[in-house]
PDB file of C-alpha atoms and ligand atoms in Angstrom:
ATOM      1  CA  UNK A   1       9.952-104.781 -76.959  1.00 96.00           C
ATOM      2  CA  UNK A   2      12.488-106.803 -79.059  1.00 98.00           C
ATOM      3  CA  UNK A   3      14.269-109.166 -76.738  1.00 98.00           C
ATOM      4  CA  UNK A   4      17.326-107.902 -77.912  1.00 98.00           C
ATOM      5  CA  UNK A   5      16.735-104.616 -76.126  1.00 98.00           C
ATOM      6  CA  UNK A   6      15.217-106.275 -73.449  1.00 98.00           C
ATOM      7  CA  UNK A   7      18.322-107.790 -72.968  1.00 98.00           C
ATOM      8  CA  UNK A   8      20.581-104.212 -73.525  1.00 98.00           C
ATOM      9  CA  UNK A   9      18.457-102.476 -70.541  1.00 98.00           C
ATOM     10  CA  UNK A  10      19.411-105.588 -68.073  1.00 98.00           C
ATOM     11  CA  UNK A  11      23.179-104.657 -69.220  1.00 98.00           C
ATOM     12  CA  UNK A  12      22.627-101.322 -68.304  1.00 98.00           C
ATOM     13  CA  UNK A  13      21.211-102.090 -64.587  1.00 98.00           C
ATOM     14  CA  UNK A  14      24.232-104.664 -64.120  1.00 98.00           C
ATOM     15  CA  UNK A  15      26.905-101.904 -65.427  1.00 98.00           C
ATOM     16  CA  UNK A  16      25.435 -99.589 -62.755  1.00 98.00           C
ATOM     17  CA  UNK A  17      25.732-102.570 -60.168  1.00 97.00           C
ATOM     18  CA  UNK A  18      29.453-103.460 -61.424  1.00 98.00           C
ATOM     19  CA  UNK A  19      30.762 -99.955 -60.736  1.00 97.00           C
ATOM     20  CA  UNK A  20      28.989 -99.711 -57.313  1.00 95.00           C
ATOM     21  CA  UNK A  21      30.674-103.122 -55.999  1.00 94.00           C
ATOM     22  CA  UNK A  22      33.950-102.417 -57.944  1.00 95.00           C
ATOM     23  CA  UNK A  23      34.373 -98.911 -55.970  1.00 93.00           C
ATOM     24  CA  UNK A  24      33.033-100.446 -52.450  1.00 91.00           C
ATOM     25  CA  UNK A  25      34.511-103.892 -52.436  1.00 89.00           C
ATOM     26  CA  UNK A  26      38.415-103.309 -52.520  1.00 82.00           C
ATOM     27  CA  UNK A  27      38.089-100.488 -49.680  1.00 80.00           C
ATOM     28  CA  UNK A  28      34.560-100.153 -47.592  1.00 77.00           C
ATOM     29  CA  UNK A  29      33.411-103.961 -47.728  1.00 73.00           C
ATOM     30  CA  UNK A  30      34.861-105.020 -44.160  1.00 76.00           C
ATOM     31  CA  UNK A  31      32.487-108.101 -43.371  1.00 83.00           C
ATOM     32  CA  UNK A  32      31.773-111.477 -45.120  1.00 85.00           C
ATOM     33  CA  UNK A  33      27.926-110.409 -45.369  1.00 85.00           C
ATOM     34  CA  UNK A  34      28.947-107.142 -47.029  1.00 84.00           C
ATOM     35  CA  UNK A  35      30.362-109.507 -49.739  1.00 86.00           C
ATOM     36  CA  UNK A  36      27.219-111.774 -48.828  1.00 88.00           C
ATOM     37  CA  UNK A  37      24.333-109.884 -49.458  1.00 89.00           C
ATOM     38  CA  UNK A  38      25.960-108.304 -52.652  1.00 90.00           C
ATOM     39  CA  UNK A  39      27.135-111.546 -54.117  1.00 92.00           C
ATOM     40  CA  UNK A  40      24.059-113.621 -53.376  1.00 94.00           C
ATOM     41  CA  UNK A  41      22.024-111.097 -55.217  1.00 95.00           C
ATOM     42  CA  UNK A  42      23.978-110.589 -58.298  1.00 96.00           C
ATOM     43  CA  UNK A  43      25.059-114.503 -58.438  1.00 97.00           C
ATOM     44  CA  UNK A  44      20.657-114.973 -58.712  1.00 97.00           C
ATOM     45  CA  UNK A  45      20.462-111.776 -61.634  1.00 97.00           C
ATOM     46  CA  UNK A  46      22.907-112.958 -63.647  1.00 98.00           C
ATOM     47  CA  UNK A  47      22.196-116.184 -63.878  1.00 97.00           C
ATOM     48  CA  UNK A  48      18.532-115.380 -64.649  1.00 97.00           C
ATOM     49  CA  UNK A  49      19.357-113.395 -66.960  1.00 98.00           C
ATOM     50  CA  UNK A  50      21.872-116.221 -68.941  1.00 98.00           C
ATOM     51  CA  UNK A  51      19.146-118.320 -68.855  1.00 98.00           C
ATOM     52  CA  UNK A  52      17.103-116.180 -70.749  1.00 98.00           C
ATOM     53  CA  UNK A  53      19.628-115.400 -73.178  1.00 98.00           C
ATOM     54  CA  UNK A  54      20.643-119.288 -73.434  1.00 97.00           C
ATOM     55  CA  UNK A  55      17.022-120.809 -73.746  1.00 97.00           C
ATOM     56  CA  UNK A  56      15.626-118.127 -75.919  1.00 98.00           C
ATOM     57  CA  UNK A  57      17.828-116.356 -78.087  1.00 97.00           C
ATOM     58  CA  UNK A  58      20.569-118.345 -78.300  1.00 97.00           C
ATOM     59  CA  UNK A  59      18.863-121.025 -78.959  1.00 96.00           C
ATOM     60  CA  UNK A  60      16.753-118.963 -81.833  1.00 96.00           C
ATOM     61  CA  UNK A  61      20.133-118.292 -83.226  1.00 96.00           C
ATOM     62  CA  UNK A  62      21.060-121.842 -82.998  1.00 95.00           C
ATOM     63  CA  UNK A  63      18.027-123.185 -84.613  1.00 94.00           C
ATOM     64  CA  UNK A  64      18.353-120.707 -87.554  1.00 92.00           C
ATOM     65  CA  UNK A  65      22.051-120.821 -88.267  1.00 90.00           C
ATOM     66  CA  UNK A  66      21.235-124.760 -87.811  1.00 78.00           C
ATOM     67  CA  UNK A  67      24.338-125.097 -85.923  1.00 70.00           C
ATOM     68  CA  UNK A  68      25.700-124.014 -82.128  1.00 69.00           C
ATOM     69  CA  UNK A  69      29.261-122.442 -83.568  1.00 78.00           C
ATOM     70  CA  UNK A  70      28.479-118.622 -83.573  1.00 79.00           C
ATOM     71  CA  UNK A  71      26.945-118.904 -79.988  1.00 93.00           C
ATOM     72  CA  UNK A  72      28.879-121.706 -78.607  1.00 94.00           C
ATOM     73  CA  UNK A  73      31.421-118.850 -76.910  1.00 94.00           C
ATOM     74  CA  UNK A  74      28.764-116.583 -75.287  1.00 96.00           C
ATOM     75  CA  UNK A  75      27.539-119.955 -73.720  1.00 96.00           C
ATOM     76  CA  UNK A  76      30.951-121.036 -72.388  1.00 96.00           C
ATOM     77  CA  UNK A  77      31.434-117.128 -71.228  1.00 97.00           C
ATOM     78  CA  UNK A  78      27.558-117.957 -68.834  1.00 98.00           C
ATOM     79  CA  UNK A  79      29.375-121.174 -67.416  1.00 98.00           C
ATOM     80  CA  UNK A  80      32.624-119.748 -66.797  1.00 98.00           C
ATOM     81  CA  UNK A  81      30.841-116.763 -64.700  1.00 98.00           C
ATOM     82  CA  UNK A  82      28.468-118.833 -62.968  1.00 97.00           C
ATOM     83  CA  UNK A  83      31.661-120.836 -62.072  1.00 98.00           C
ATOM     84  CA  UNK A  84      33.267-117.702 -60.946  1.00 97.00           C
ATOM     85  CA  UNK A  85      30.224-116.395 -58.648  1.00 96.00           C
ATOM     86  CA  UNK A  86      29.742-120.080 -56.928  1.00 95.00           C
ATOM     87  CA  UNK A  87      33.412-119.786 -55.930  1.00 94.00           C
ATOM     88  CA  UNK A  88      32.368-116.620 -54.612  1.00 94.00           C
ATOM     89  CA  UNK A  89      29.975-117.444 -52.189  1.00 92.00           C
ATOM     90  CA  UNK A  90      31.609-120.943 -51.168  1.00 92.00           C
ATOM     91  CA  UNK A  91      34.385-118.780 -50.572  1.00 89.00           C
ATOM     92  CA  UNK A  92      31.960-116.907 -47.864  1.00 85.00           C
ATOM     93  CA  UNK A  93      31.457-120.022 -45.808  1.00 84.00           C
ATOM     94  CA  UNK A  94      35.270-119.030 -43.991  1.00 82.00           C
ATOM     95  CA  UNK A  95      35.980-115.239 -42.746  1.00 78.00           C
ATOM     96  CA  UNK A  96      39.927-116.477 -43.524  1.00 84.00           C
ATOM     97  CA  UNK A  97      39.124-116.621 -47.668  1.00 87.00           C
ATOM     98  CA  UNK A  98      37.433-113.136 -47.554  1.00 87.00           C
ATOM     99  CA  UNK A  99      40.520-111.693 -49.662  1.00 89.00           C
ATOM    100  CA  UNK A 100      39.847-114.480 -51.971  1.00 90.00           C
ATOM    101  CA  UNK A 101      35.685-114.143 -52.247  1.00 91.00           C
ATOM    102  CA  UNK A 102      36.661-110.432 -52.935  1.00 91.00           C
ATOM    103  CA  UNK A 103      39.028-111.106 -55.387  1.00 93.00           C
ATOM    104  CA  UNK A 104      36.926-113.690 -57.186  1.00 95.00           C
ATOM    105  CA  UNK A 105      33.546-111.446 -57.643  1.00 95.00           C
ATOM    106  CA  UNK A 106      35.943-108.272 -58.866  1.00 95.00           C
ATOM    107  CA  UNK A 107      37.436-111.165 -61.919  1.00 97.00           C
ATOM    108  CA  UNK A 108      33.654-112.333 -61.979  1.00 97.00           C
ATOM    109  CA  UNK A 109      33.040-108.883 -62.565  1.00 98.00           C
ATOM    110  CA  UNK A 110      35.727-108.676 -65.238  1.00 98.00           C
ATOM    111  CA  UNK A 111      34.675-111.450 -66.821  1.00 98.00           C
ATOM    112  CA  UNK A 112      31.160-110.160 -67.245  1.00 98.00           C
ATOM    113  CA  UNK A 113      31.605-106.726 -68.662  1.00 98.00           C
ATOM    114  CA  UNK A 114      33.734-108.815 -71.675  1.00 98.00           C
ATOM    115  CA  UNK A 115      31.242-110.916 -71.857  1.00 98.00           C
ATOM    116  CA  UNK A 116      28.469-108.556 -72.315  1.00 98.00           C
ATOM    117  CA  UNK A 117      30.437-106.862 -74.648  1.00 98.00           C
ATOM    118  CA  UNK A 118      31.195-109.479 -77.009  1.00 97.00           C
ATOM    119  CA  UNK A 119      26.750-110.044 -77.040  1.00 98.00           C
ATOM    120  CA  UNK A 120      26.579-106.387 -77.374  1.00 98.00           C
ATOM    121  CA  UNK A 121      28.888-106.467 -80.730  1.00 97.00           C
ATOM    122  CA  UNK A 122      28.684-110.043 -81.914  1.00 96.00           C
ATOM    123  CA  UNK A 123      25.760-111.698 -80.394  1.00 96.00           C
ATOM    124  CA  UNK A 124      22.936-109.171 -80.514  1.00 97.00           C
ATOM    125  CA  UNK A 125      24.030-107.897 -83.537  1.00 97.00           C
ATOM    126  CA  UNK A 126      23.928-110.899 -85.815  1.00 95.00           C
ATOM    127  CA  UNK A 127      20.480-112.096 -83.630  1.00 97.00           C
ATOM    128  CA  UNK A 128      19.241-108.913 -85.484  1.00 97.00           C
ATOM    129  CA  UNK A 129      20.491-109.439 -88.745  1.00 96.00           C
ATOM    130  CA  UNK A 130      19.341-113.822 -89.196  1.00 95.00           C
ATOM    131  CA  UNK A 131      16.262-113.234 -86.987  1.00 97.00           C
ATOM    132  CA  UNK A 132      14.653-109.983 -87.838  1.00 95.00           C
ATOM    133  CA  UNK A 133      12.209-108.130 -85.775  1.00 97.00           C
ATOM    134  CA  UNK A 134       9.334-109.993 -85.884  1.00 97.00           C
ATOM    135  CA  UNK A 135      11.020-113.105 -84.311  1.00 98.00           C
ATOM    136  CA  UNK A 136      12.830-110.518 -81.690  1.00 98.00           C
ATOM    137  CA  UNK A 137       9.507-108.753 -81.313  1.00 98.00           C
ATOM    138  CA  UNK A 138       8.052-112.408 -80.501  1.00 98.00           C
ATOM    139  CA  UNK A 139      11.066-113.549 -78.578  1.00 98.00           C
ATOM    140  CA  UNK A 140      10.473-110.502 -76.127  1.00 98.00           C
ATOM    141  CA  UNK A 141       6.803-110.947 -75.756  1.00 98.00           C
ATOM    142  CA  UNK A 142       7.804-114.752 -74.294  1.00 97.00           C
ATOM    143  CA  UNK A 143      10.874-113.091 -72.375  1.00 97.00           C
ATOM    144  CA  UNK A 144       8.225-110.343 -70.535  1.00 96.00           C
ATOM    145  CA  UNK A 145       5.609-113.530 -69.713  1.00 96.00           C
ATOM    146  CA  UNK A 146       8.339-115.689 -68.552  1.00 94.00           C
ATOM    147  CA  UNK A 147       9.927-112.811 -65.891  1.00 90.00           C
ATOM    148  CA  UNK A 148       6.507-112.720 -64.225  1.00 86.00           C
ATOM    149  CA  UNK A 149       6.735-116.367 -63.416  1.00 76.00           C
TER     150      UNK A 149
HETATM  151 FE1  FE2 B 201      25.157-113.419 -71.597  1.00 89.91          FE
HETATM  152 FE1  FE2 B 202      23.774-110.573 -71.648  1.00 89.91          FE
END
């Protein structure tokens, strides 16, 4: 599989987990561990997944265009969320900043879908145009081998 579709089906799974926790959170999520459990979990998926994107593709990109410019945004955008999502969860330390931990994983949230967006048109795209499908082809085999780790 090239790595850039690898990459499109974890989108998918996350879209289907941003529209569950953007219907429950603002109106069922009563508890700090029902912002927890759900917050732990997709803090640890999306940063696994940035650091695939960062060490291997991005940096395939970066080594071919022979400078960091085109994915020097889509980097920034992984910090900013990772930010965003370890406010979250220090935020879930005190039952009296629940309002804000909810508030702060629904702009994570936000922040994401842009984010993936912007790889979806920009990013991805221009990965397939400089790197063709032999490198992606490659770049997925590593991605699969890695995941098992
Ligand atoms: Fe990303
Ligand atoms: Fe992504």
């Amino acid at each position: 599989m090239k790595i850039t579709d690898a990459f499109l089906a974890d989108h998918q799974a996350l879209y289907a987990k941003f529209d569950q926790l953007e219907k429950t959170i603002p109106s069922e999520v009563k508890t700090l561990a029902e912002v927890r459990i759900p917050g732990a979990e997709l803090a640890a998926i999306l940063a696994e997944h940035a650091k695939f994107e960062d060490d291997l593709l991005f940096a395939a990109i970066e080594e071919k265009m022979g400078s960091d410019e085109s994915t020097k945004k889509v980097r920034d955008e992984h910090a900013r969320i990772e930010i965003l999502m370890q406010d979250v969860l220090g935020y879930l330390d005190d039952i009296k900043r629940m309002g804000h931990a909810r508030r702060t994983l629904l702009q994570a949230i936000k922040v994401a879908r842009a984010h993936f967006n912007r790889e979806e048109k920009e990013t991805f795209p221009l990965a397939e145009e400089i790197l063709g499908e032999e490198k992606l082809l490659e770049l997925g085999a590593l991605w699969e081998e890695m995941r098992k780790k």
